[in-house]
Amino acid sequence: ESFSDIYTAPSLQKQWYSVLGNHDYRGDSEAQLSSVLREIDSRWICFRSFVVDAELVEIFFVDTTPFVKEYYTEEDGHTYDWRAVPSRNSYVKSLLRDLQASLKRSKATWKIVVGHHAMRSIGHHGDTKELVEELLPIMKEYGVDLYMNGHDHCLEHISDEDSPIQFLTSGAGSKAWRGDVDPTTNNPKSVRFYYDGQGFMSARFTHTDAEIVFYNVFGEVLHKWVTSKQLLLSSV
């Protein structure tokens, strides 16, 4: 009802790649990963962590919920399905080790890491410090270009202060317009764009250029960012 009956447009009849978020872990996380869902709707592709290799672009999907230490305590006020995560430390270490190996092997022109939680955000939830401490150093080491996430119900573009990495939040499909963030009082130079309303983001890549565009619900462009990579040509 919330997927197959909603995304019915002809342009959306292609594979959808998803990772689990904190609300998925609050329910039956195993059910979200079930192959039965793909039998019901073949577009649904959801795993904990996986890689999509499109040659020009390689996308590394990361299961970010187990990183957040607050979710393991009573302070969070929710019950999480940790059946596949018997040990937070060992699970995260294994995940990071696999990601590091995949990034090292990658020959893609553009490398994108996707997770549910924001790494950098001035939105409602703010930065996820565990991702900054444990995931960001690996991304910098292996030349990741973009980190994309949801979680905060807004649209954001933030640049890293000491690397080319761009942090892109596109979580404005629902429960936007929170009104609890004033970007004018918390807007360092690294914040390129912030929008507290509903909308979406597109990404276009060529061998030399990348274009990120944020739109409102009417399809009007709110923010555009373009970058280029110089082709390295070798002569024989």
Coordinates of N, CA, C and O in Angstrom, one line a residue, residues 52-227:
V52 N 26.1 -1.3 -5.8 CA 25.6 -1.3 -7.2 C 26.6 -0.7 -8.1 O 27.0 0.5 -8.0
D53 N 27.1 -1.5 -9.0 CA 28.2 -1.1 -9.9 C 27.6 -0.8 -11.3 O 27.2 -1.6 -12.0
A54 N 27.6 0.5 -11.6 CA 27.1 1.0 -12.9 C 28.2 1.5 -13.8 O 28.1 2.3 -14.7
E55 N 29.4 0.9 -13.5 CA 30.7 1.2 -14.2 C 31.1 2.7 -14.1 O 32.1 2.9 -13.4
L56 N 30.4 3.6 -14.6 CA 30.8 5.0 -14.5 C 30.6 5.5 -13.0 O 31.4 6.2 -12.5
V57 N 29.6 5.0 -12.4 CA 29.3 5.3 -11.0 C 29.2 4.0 -10.2 O 28.5 3.0 -10.7
E58 N 29.8 4.0 -9.0 CA 29.6 2.8 -8.1 C 29.0 3.4 -6.8 O 29.5 4.4 -6.3
I59 N 27.9 2.7 -6.4 CA 27.2 3.2 -5.3 C 27.3 2.2 -4.1 O 27.0 1.0 -4.3
F60 N 27.7 2.6 -3.0 CA 28.0 1.7 -1.8 C 26.9 2.0 -0.8 O 27.0 3.1 -0.1
F61 N 26.0 1.1 -0.6 CA 24.9 1.3 0.3 C 25.3 0.7 1.7 O 25.8 -0.4 1.8
V62 N 25.2 1.5 2.7 CA 25.7 1.2 4.1 C 24.5 1.1 5.1 O 23.7 2.1 5.1
D63 N 24.5 0.1 5.9 CA 23.5 -0.1 6.9 C 23.9 0.8 8.1 O 24.7 0.4 9.0
T64 N 23.4 2.0 8.2 CA 23.9 3.0 9.2 C 23.3 2.9 10.6 O 23.9 3.4 11.6
T65 N 22.1 2.3 10.7 CA 21.4 2.3 12.0 C 22.2 1.6 13.1 O 22.3 2.2 14.2
P66 N 22.9 0.5 12.9 CA 23.7 -0.1 14.0 C 24.9 0.8 14.4 O 25.5 0.5 15.5
F67 N 25.3 1.8 13.7 CA 26.3 2.7 14.1 C 25.9 3.5 15.3 O 26.7 3.8 16.2
V68 N 24.6 3.9 15.4 CA 24.2 4.9 16.4 C 24.0 4.2 17.8 O 23.1 3.4 18.0
K69 N 24.9 4.6 18.7 CA 24.9 4.0 20.0 C 23.7 4.2 20.8 O 23.3 3.4 21.7
E70 N 23.1 5.4 20.6 CA 21.9 5.7 21.4 C 20.8 4.7 21.2 O 20.0 4.5 22.1
Y71 N 20.7 4.0 20.0 CA 19.6 3.1 19.8 C 19.8 1.8 20.6 O 18.8 1.0 20.7
Y72 N 20.9 1.6 21.2 CA 21.1 0.4 22.0 C 20.7 0.6 23.5 O 20.9 -0.3 24.3
T73 N 20.3 1.8 23.9 CA 20.0 2.1 25.3 C 18.5 2.4 25.4 O 17.8 2.7 24.5
E74 N 18.1 2.4 26.7 CA 16.7 2.7 27.0 C 16.4 4.2 26.7 O 15.2 4.6 26.6
E75 N 17.4 5.0 26.6 CA 17.3 6.5 26.5 C 16.5 6.8 25.2 O 15.8 7.8 25.1
D76 N 16.7 6.0 24.2 CA 16.0 6.2 22.9 C 14.5 6.1 23.0 O 13.7 6.6 22.2
G77 N 14.1 5.2 23.9 CA 12.6 5.0 24.1 C 12.0 4.1 23.1 O 10.7 4.0 23.0
H78 N 12.7 3.3 22.3 CA 12.2 2.4 21.3 C 12.8 1.1 21.4 O 13.9 0.9 21.9
T79 N 12.2 0.1 20.9 CA 12.7 -1.3 20.8 C 13.2 -1.6 19.4 O 12.4 -1.4 18.5
Y80 N 14.4 -2.1 19.3 CA 15.0 -2.3 18.0 C 15.2 -3.8 17.7 O 15.4 -4.6 18.7
D81 N 15.1 -4.2 16.5 CA 15.3 -5.6 16.1 C 16.7 -5.8 15.8 O 17.2 -5.7 14.6
W82 N 17.5 -6.3 16.8 CA 18.9 -6.5 16.6 C 19.3 -8.0 16.4 O 20.4 -8.4 16.7
R83 N 18.4 -8.8 15.9 CA 18.6 -10.2 15.7 C 19.9 -10.4 14.8 O 20.6 -11.4 15.1
A84 N 20.1 -9.6 13.8 CA 21.2 -9.8 12.9 C 22.5 -9.0 13.4 O 23.5 -9.1 12.7
V85 N 22.3 -8.3 14.5 CA 23.5 -7.5 15.1 C 23.7 -7.9 16.5 O 23.4 -7.2 17.4
P86 N 24.3 -9.1 16.7 CA 24.5 -9.6 18.1 C 25.5 -8.7 18.9 O 25.4 -8.6 20.1
S87 N 26.4 -8.1 18.1 CA 27.4 -7.3 18.8 C 27.6 -6.0 17.9 O 28.0 -6.1 16.7
R88 N 27.3 -4.9 18.4 CA 27.4 -3.6 17.7 C 28.8 -3.4 17.2 O 29.1 -3.2 16.0
N89 N 29.8 -3.6 18.0 CA 31.2 -3.3 17.6 C 31.7 -4.3 16.5 O 32.3 -3.8 15.5
S90 N 31.4 -5.5 16.6 CA 31.9 -6.5 15.6 C 31.2 -6.3 14.3 O 31.8 -6.4 13.2
Y91 N 29.9 -6.0 14.4 CA 29.1 -5.8 13.2 C 29.6 -4.6 12.4 O 29.8 -4.6 11.2
V92 N 29.8 -3.5 13.1 CA 30.3 -2.2 12.5 C 31.7 -2.4 11.9 O 32.0 -2.0 10.8
K93 N 32.6 -3.1 12.7 CA 33.9 -3.3 12.2 C 33.9 -4.2 10.9 O 34.7 -3.9 10.0
S94 N 33.1 -5.2 10.9 CA 33.0 -6.0 9.7 C 32.5 -5.3 8.5 O 33.0 -5.4 7.4
L95 N 31.5 -4.4 8.8 CA 30.9 -3.6 7.7 C 31.9 -2.7 7.1 O 32.0 -2.6 5.9
L96 N 32.6 -2.0 8.0 CA 33.6 -1.0 7.5 C 34.8 -1.7 6.8 O 35.3 -1.2 5.8
R97 N 35.1 -2.9 7.2 CA 36.2 -3.7 6.6 C 35.8 -4.1 5.1 O 36.5 -3.9 4.2
D98 N 34.5 -4.5 5.0 CA 34.0 -4.9 3.7 C 33.9 -3.6 2.8 O 34.2 -3.7 1.6
L99 N 33.4 -2.5 3.3 CA 33.3 -1.3 2.6 C 34.7 -0.8 2.1 O 34.9 -0.4 0.9
Q100 N 35.7 -0.9 3.0 CA 37.0 -0.5 2.6 C 37.6 -1.3 1.5 O 38.2 -0.8 0.6
A101 N 37.3 -2.6 1.5 CA 37.8 -3.5 0.5 C 37.1 -3.2 -0.8 O 37.8 -3.2 -1.9
S102 N 35.8 -2.9 -0.8 CA 35.1 -2.6 -2.0 C 35.5 -1.3 -2.6 O 35.7 -1.1 -3.9
L103 N 35.7 -0.3 -1.8 CA 36.2 1.0 -2.3 C 37.6 0.9 -2.9 O 37.9 1.6 -3.9
K104 N 38.4 0.1 -2.3 CA 39.8 -0.1 -2.8 C 39.8 -0.7 -4.1 O 40.6 -0.4 -5.0
R105 N 38.9 -1.6 -4.4 CA 38.8 -2.3 -5.7 C 38.1 -1.5 -6.8 O 38.3 -1.7 -8.0
S106 N 37.4 -0.5 -6.4 CA 36.5 0.3 -7.3 C 37.4 1.0 -8.4 O 38.3 1.7 -8.0
K107 N 37.0 0.9 -9.6 CA 37.6 1.6 -10.7 C 36.6 2.7 -11.3 O 36.9 3.3 -12.3
A108 N 35.5 2.9 -10.6 CA 34.5 3.9 -11.1 C 35.0 5.3 -11.0 O 35.8 5.7 -10.2
T109 N 34.5 6.1 -12.0 CA 34.9 7.5 -12.0 C 34.3 8.3 -10.8 O 34.9 9.1 -10.2
W110 N 33.1 7.9 -10.5 CA 32.4 8.5 -9.4 C 32.0 7.5 -8.3 O 31.5 6.4 -8.6
K111 N 32.3 7.8 -7.1 CA 32.0 6.9 -5.9 C 31.0 7.6 -5.0 O 31.3 8.7 -4.5
I112 N 29.9 6.9 -4.7 CA 28.9 7.4 -3.9 C 28.6 6.5 -2.7 O 28.4 5.3 -3.0
V113 N 28.6 7.0 -1.5 CA 28.1 6.2 -0.4 C 26.7 6.6 0.0 O 26.5 7.8 0.1
V114 N 25.8 5.7 0.2 CA 24.5 6.0 0.6 C 24.1 5.3 1.9 O 24.4 4.1 2.1
G115 N 23.6 6.1 2.8 CA 23.1 5.5 4.1 C 21.9 6.2 4.5 O 21.5 7.3 4.0
H116 N 21.2 5.7 5.5 CA 19.9 6.4 5.9 C 20.2 7.6 6.7 O 19.6 8.7 6.5
H117 N 21.2 7.6 7.6 CA 21.4 8.7 8.5 C 22.4 9.7 7.9 O 23.3 9.4 7.1
A118 N 22.1 11.0 8.3 CA 23.0 12.1 7.8 C 24.3 12.0 8.5 O 24.4 11.8 9.7
M119 N 25.4 12.3 7.7 CA 26.7 12.4 8.3 C 26.9 13.8 8.8 O 27.3 14.1 9.9
R120 N 26.6 14.8 7.9 CA 26.6 16.2 8.3 C 25.2 16.8 8.0 O 24.6 16.5 7.0
S121 N 24.6 17.5 9.0 CA 23.3 18.0 8.9 C 23.1 19.2 9.8 O 23.6 19.1 11.0
I122 N 22.4 20.2 9.4 CA 21.9 21.2 10.3 C 20.4 21.1 10.6 O 19.8 22.0 11.1
G123 N 19.9 20.0 10.1 CA 18.4 19.7 10.3 C 18.1 19.2 11.7 O 18.9 19.3 12.7
H124 N 16.9 18.6 11.8 CA 16.4 18.2 13.1 C 17.3 17.3 13.9 O 17.5 17.5 15.1
H125 N 17.9 16.3 13.2 CA 18.7 15.3 13.9 C 20.2 15.7 14.0 O 20.9 15.2 14.9
G126 N 20.6 16.6 13.1 CA 22.0 17.0 13.2 C 23.0 16.0 12.7 O 22.6 15.0 12.1
D127 N 24.3 16.2 13.0 CA 25.3 15.2 12.6 C 25.1 13.9 13.3 O 24.6 13.8 14.4
T128 N 25.5 12.8 12.6 CA 25.6 11.5 13.3 C 27.1 11.3 13.6 O 27.9 11.0 12.7
K129 N 27.4 11.5 14.9 CA 28.8 11.6 15.2 C 29.6 10.2 15.0 O 30.7 10.2 14.7
E130 N 28.8 9.1 15.2 CA 29.5 7.8 14.9 C 29.9 7.7 13.5 O 30.9 7.1 13.2
L131 N 29.1 8.2 12.5 CA 29.5 8.1 11.1 C 30.7 9.0 10.8 O 31.5 8.7 10.0
V132 N 30.7 10.2 11.4 CA 31.8 11.1 11.3 C 33.1 10.5 11.8 O 34.1 10.6 11.1
E133 N 33.0 9.8 12.9 CA 34.2 9.2 13.5 C 34.7 8.0 12.8 O 35.9 7.7 12.7
E134 N 33.7 7.1 12.4 CA 34.1 5.8 11.9 C 34.0 5.6 10.4 O 34.8 4.8 9.8
L135 N 33.1 6.3 9.8 CA 32.9 6.0 8.3 C 33.6 7.1 7.5 O 34.2 6.8 6.4
L136 N 33.5 8.4 7.9 CA 34.1 9.4 7.1 C 35.6 9.3 6.8 O 36.0 9.5 5.6
P137 N 36.4 8.8 7.7 CA 37.8 8.7 7.4 C 38.1 7.7 6.2 O 39.0 7.9 5.4
I138 N 37.3 6.6 6.2 CA 37.4 5.7 5.1 C 37.0 6.3 3.8 O 37.6 6.1 2.7
M139 N 36.0 7.1 3.8 CA 35.5 7.7 2.6 C 36.5 8.7 2.0 O 36.8 8.8 0.8
K140 N 37.2 9.4 2.9 CA 38.2 10.3 2.5 C 39.4 9.6 1.9 O 40.0 10.0 0.9
E141 N 39.8 8.5 2.6 CA 41.0 7.7 2.2 C 40.8 7.2 0.7 O 41.8 7.1 0.0
Y142 N 39.6 6.8 0.4 CA 39.4 6.1 -0.9 C 38.7 7.0 -1.9 O 38.1 6.5 -2.9
G143 N 38.7 8.3 -1.7 CA 38.2 9.2 -2.8 C 36.7 9.2 -3.1 O 36.3 9.3 -4.2
V144 N 35.9 9.0 -2.0 CA 34.4 9.0 -2.2 C 34.0 10.5 -2.6 O 34.5 11.4 -2.0
D145 N 33.1 10.6 -3.6 CA 32.7 11.9 -4.0 C 31.5 12.5 -3.3 O 31.5 13.7 -2.9
L146 N 30.5 11.6 -3.0 CA 29.3 12.1 -2.4 C 28.8 11.1 -1.4 O 29.0 9.9 -1.5
Y147 N 28.2 11.7 -0.3 CA 27.5 10.9 0.7 C 26.0 11.3 0.6 O 25.7 12.5 0.8
M148 N 25.1 10.4 0.4 CA 23.7 10.7 0.3 C 22.9 10.0 1.4 O 23.2 8.8 1.7
N149 N 21.9 10.7 1.9 CA 21.1 10.1 3.0 C 19.7 10.7 3.1 O 19.4 11.7 2.3
G150 N 18.9 10.1 3.9 CA 17.6 10.6 4.2 C 17.6 11.1 5.7 O 18.4 11.9 6.1
H151 N 16.7 10.5 6.5 CA 16.6 10.6 8.0 C 16.1 12.0 8.4 O 15.0 12.1 9.0
D152 N 16.8 13.1 8.1 CA 16.3 14.4 8.3 C 15.3 14.8 7.2 O 15.6 14.6 6.0
H153 N 14.1 15.2 7.6 CA 13.0 15.5 6.7 C 13.2 16.9 6.1 O 12.4 17.8 6.3
C154 N 14.2 17.0 5.3 CA 14.5 18.3 4.6 C 15.4 18.0 3.4 O 15.7 16.9 3.1
L155 N 15.8 19.1 2.7 CA 16.8 19.0 1.7 C 18.0 19.8 2.1 O 17.9 20.9 2.6
E156 N 19.2 19.2 1.9 CA 20.5 19.9 2.3 C 21.6 19.5 1.4 O 21.7 18.4 0.8
H157 N 22.5 20.5 1.3 CA 23.8 20.3 0.6 C 24.9 20.9 1.4 O 24.9 22.1 1.6
I158 N 25.8 20.1 2.0 CA 26.9 20.6 2.8 C 28.2 20.1 2.3 O 28.3 18.9 1.9
S159 N 29.2 20.9 2.2 CA 30.5 20.5 1.7 C 31.4 20.2 2.9 O 31.3 20.8 4.0
D160 N 32.2 19.1 2.7 CA 33.2 18.8 3.7 C 34.3 19.9 3.8 O 34.6 20.5 2.8
E161 N 34.7 20.2 5.0 CA 35.7 21.3 5.2 C 37.1 21.0 4.7 O 37.8 22.0 4.4
D162 N 37.5 19.8 4.7 CA 38.9 19.4 4.3 C 39.0 18.3 3.3 O 40.0 17.6 3.3
S163 N 38.0 18.1 2.5 CA 38.0 17.1 1.4 C 37.0 17.5 0.4 O 36.1 18.4 0.6
P164 N 37.0 16.9 -0.8 CA 36.0 17.2 -1.9 C 34.6 16.6 -1.6 O 33.7 16.9 -2.4
I165 N 34.5 15.8 -0.6 CA 33.2 15.1 -0.3 C 32.1 16.1 -0.1 O 32.2 17.1 0.6
Q166 N 30.9 15.8 -0.8 CA 29.7 16.6 -0.6 C 28.7 15.7 0.2 O 28.5 14.6 -0.2
F167 N 28.0 16.3 1.1 CA 27.0 15.6 1.9 C 25.6 16.1 1.4 O 25.3 17.3 1.5
L168 N 24.8 15.2 1.0 CA 23.5 15.5 0.3 C 22.3 14.8 1.1 O 22.3 13.6 1.1
T169 N 21.4 15.6 1.6 CA 20.3 15.0 2.3 C 19.0 15.2 1.5 O 18.7 16.3 1.1
S170 N 18.4 14.1 1.2 CA 17.1 14.1 0.5 C 16.1 13.3 1.3 O 15.9 12.1 1.0
G171 N 15.5 13.9 2.3 CA 14.6 13.2 3.1 C 13.3 13.9 3.2 O 12.6 13.8 4.2
A172 N 12.9 14.7 2.2 CA 11.8 15.6 2.3 C 10.6 15.0 1.6 O 9.7 15.8 1.1
G173 N 10.4 13.7 1.6 CA 9.2 13.1 1.0 C 8.0 13.1 1.9 O 6.9 13.0 1.5
S174 N 8.3 13.3 3.2 CA 7.2 13.2 4.2 C 7.6 13.9 5.5 O 8.8 14.1 5.8
K175 N 6.6 14.4 6.2 CA 6.9 15.1 7.5 C 7.9 16.2 7.5 O 8.7 16.4 8.3
A176 N 7.9 16.9 6.4 CA 8.7 18.1 6.3 C 8.0 19.3 7.0 O 7.1 19.1 7.7
W177 N 8.5 20.5 6.7 CA 8.0 21.7 7.3 C 8.0 21.6 8.8 O 7.0 22.0 9.5
R178 N 9.1 21.1 9.4 CA 9.1 21.0 10.9 C 9.2 22.3 11.6 O 8.6 22.5 12.6
G179 N 9.9 23.3 10.9 CA 10.0 24.6 11.5 C 10.8 24.7 12.8 O 10.7 25.7 13.5
D180 N 11.6 23.7 13.1 CA 12.3 23.8 14.3 C 13.8 24.1 14.1 O 14.6 24.0 15.0
V181 N 14.2 24.5 12.9 CA 15.5 24.8 12.5 C 15.6 26.2 11.9 O 14.8 26.4 10.9
D182 N 16.4 27.1 12.3 CA 16.6 28.4 11.7 C 18.0 28.4 11.1 O 19.0 28.6 11.8
P183 N 18.1 28.1 9.8 CA 19.4 28.0 9.2 C 20.2 29.3 9.2 O 21.5 29.2 9.1
T184 N 19.6 30.4 9.5 CA 20.3 31.6 9.5 C 21.2 31.8 10.8 O 22.1 32.5 10.8
T185 N 20.8 31.0 11.8 CA 21.6 31.0 13.1 C 22.6 29.9 13.2 O 23.4 29.9 14.1
N186 N 22.5 28.9 12.3 CA 23.4 27.8 12.4 C 23.8 27.4 10.9 O 23.5 26.4 10.4
N187 N 24.5 28.4 10.3 CA 24.8 28.2 8.8 C 26.2 28.5 8.5 O 26.5 29.6 8.0
P188 N 27.1 27.6 8.8 CA 28.5 27.8 8.5 C 28.7 27.8 7.0 O 27.9 27.5 6.2
K189 N 29.9 28.2 6.6 CA 30.2 28.4 5.2 C 30.1 27.1 4.4 O 29.9 27.1 3.2
S190 N 30.2 26.0 5.1 CA 30.1 24.7 4.5 C 28.7 24.3 4.0 O 28.5 23.4 3.2
V191 N 27.7 25.0 4.6 CA 26.3 24.7 4.2 C 26.0 25.5 2.9 O 26.0 26.7 2.8
R192 N 25.8 24.7 1.8 CA 25.5 25.3 0.5 C 24.0 25.6 0.3 O 23.6 26.5 -0.4
F193 N 23.2 24.7 1.0 CA 21.7 24.8 0.7 C 21.0 24.1 1.8 O 21.4 23.0 2.3
Y194 N 19.9 24.7 2.3 CA 19.0 24.0 3.2 C 17.6 24.4 2.9 O 17.3 25.6 2.7
Y195 N 16.7 23.5 2.9 CA 15.2 23.7 2.6 C 14.4 22.9 3.6 O 14.5 21.6 3.6
D196 N 13.5 23.5 4.3 CA 12.7 22.8 5.4 C 11.4 22.4 4.8 O 10.4 22.3 5.5
G197 N 11.3 22.1 3.5 CA 10.0 21.7 2.9 C 10.1 20.4 2.2 O 11.2 19.8 2.1
Q198 N 9.0 20.0 1.5 CA 9.0 18.8 0.8 C 9.7 19.0 -0.6 O 9.6 20.1 -1.2
G199 N 10.3 17.9 -1.1 CA 10.9 18.0 -2.4 C 11.7 16.7 -2.6 O 11.6 15.7 -1.9
F200 N 12.6 16.8 -3.6 CA 13.4 15.6 -4.0 C 14.7 16.1 -4.7 O 14.9 17.3 -4.9
M201 N 15.6 15.1 -5.0 CA 16.9 15.4 -5.5 C 17.1 14.5 -6.7 O 16.7 13.4 -6.8
S202 N 17.9 15.0 -7.7 CA 18.3 14.2 -8.8 C 19.8 14.3 -9.0 O 20.4 15.3 -8.5
A203 N 20.4 13.3 -9.6 CA 21.8 13.3 -9.8 C 22.1 12.8 -11.2 O 21.6 11.8 -11.6
R204 N 23.0 13.5 -11.9 CA 23.3 13.1 -13.3 C 24.8 13.1 -13.4 O 25.5 14.0 -12.9
F205 N 25.4 12.0 -14.0 CA 26.8 11.8 -14.1 C 27.2 11.6 -15.6 O 26.6 10.9 -16.3
T206 N 28.4 12.1 -15.9 CA 29.1 11.8 -17.2 C 30.5 11.4 -16.8 O 30.9 11.5 -15.6
H207 N 31.3 11.1 -17.8 CA 32.7 10.8 -17.4 C 33.5 12.0 -16.9 O 34.5 11.8 -16.2
T208 N 33.0 13.2 -17.1 CA 33.7 14.4 -16.7 C 32.9 15.2 -15.7 O 33.5 16.0 -14.9
D209 N 31.6 15.1 -15.7 CA 30.8 16.1 -14.9 C 29.8 15.3 -14.0 O 29.3 14.3 -14.4
A210 N 29.4 16.0 -12.9 CA 28.3 15.6 -12.0 C 27.4 16.8 -11.8 O 27.9 17.9 -11.5
E211 N 26.1 16.5 -11.8 CA 25.2 17.6 -11.6 C 24.1 17.1 -10.5 O 23.5 16.1 -10.7
I212 N 24.0 17.8 -9.4 CA 23.1 17.6 -8.4 C 22.0 18.7 -8.4 O 22.4 19.9 -8.3
V213 N 20.8 18.3 -8.4 CA 19.7 19.3 -8.5 C 18.7 19.0 -7.4 O 18.2 17.8 -7.3
F214 N 18.3 20.0 -6.6 CA 17.2 19.9 -5.6 C 16.0 20.6 -6.2 O 16.1 21.7 -6.7
Y215 N 14.8 19.9 -6.0 CA 13.5 20.5 -6.5 C 12.5 20.6 -5.3 O 12.6 19.8 -4.4
N216 N 11.5 21.4 -5.5 CA 10.4 21.4 -4.6 C 9.3 20.5 -5.2 O 9.5 19.8 -6.2
V217 N 8.2 20.4 -4.5 CA 7.1 19.4 -5.0 C 6.5 19.8 -6.3 O 5.9 18.9 -6.9
F218 N 6.8 21.0 -6.8 CA 6.2 21.4 -8.1 C 7.2 21.2 -9.2 O 7.0 21.6 -10.4
G219 N 8.4 20.6 -8.9 CA 9.4 20.4 -9.8 C 10.3 21.6 -10.2 O 11.1 21.6 -11.1
E220 N 10.1 22.6 -9.4 CA 10.9 23.9 -9.5 C 12.3 23.7 -8.9 O 12.4 23.2 -7.8
V221 N 13.3 24.1 -9.6 CA 14.7 24.0 -9.1 C 14.9 24.9 -8.0 O 14.7 26.2 -8.1
L222 N 15.4 24.4 -6.8 CA 15.7 25.2 -5.7 C 17.2 25.4 -5.5 O 17.7 26.5 -5.0
H223 N 18.0 24.4 -6.0 CA 19.5 24.5 -5.8 C 20.1 23.6 -6.8 O 19.6 22.5 -7.0
K224 N 21.2 24.0 -7.4 CA 22.0 23.2 -8.4 C 23.4 23.3 -8.1 O 24.0 24.4 -7.8
W225 N 24.1 22.1 -8.1 CA 25.6 22.1 -7.9 C 26.2 21.2 -9.0 O 25.7 20.1 -9.3
V226 N 27.2 21.8 -9.6 CA 27.9 21.1 -10.7 C 29.4 21.0 -10.4 O 30.0 22.0 -10.0
T227 N 30.0 19.9 -10.7 CA 31.4 19.7 -10.5 C 32.0 18.9 -11.7 O 31.2 18.2 -12.4

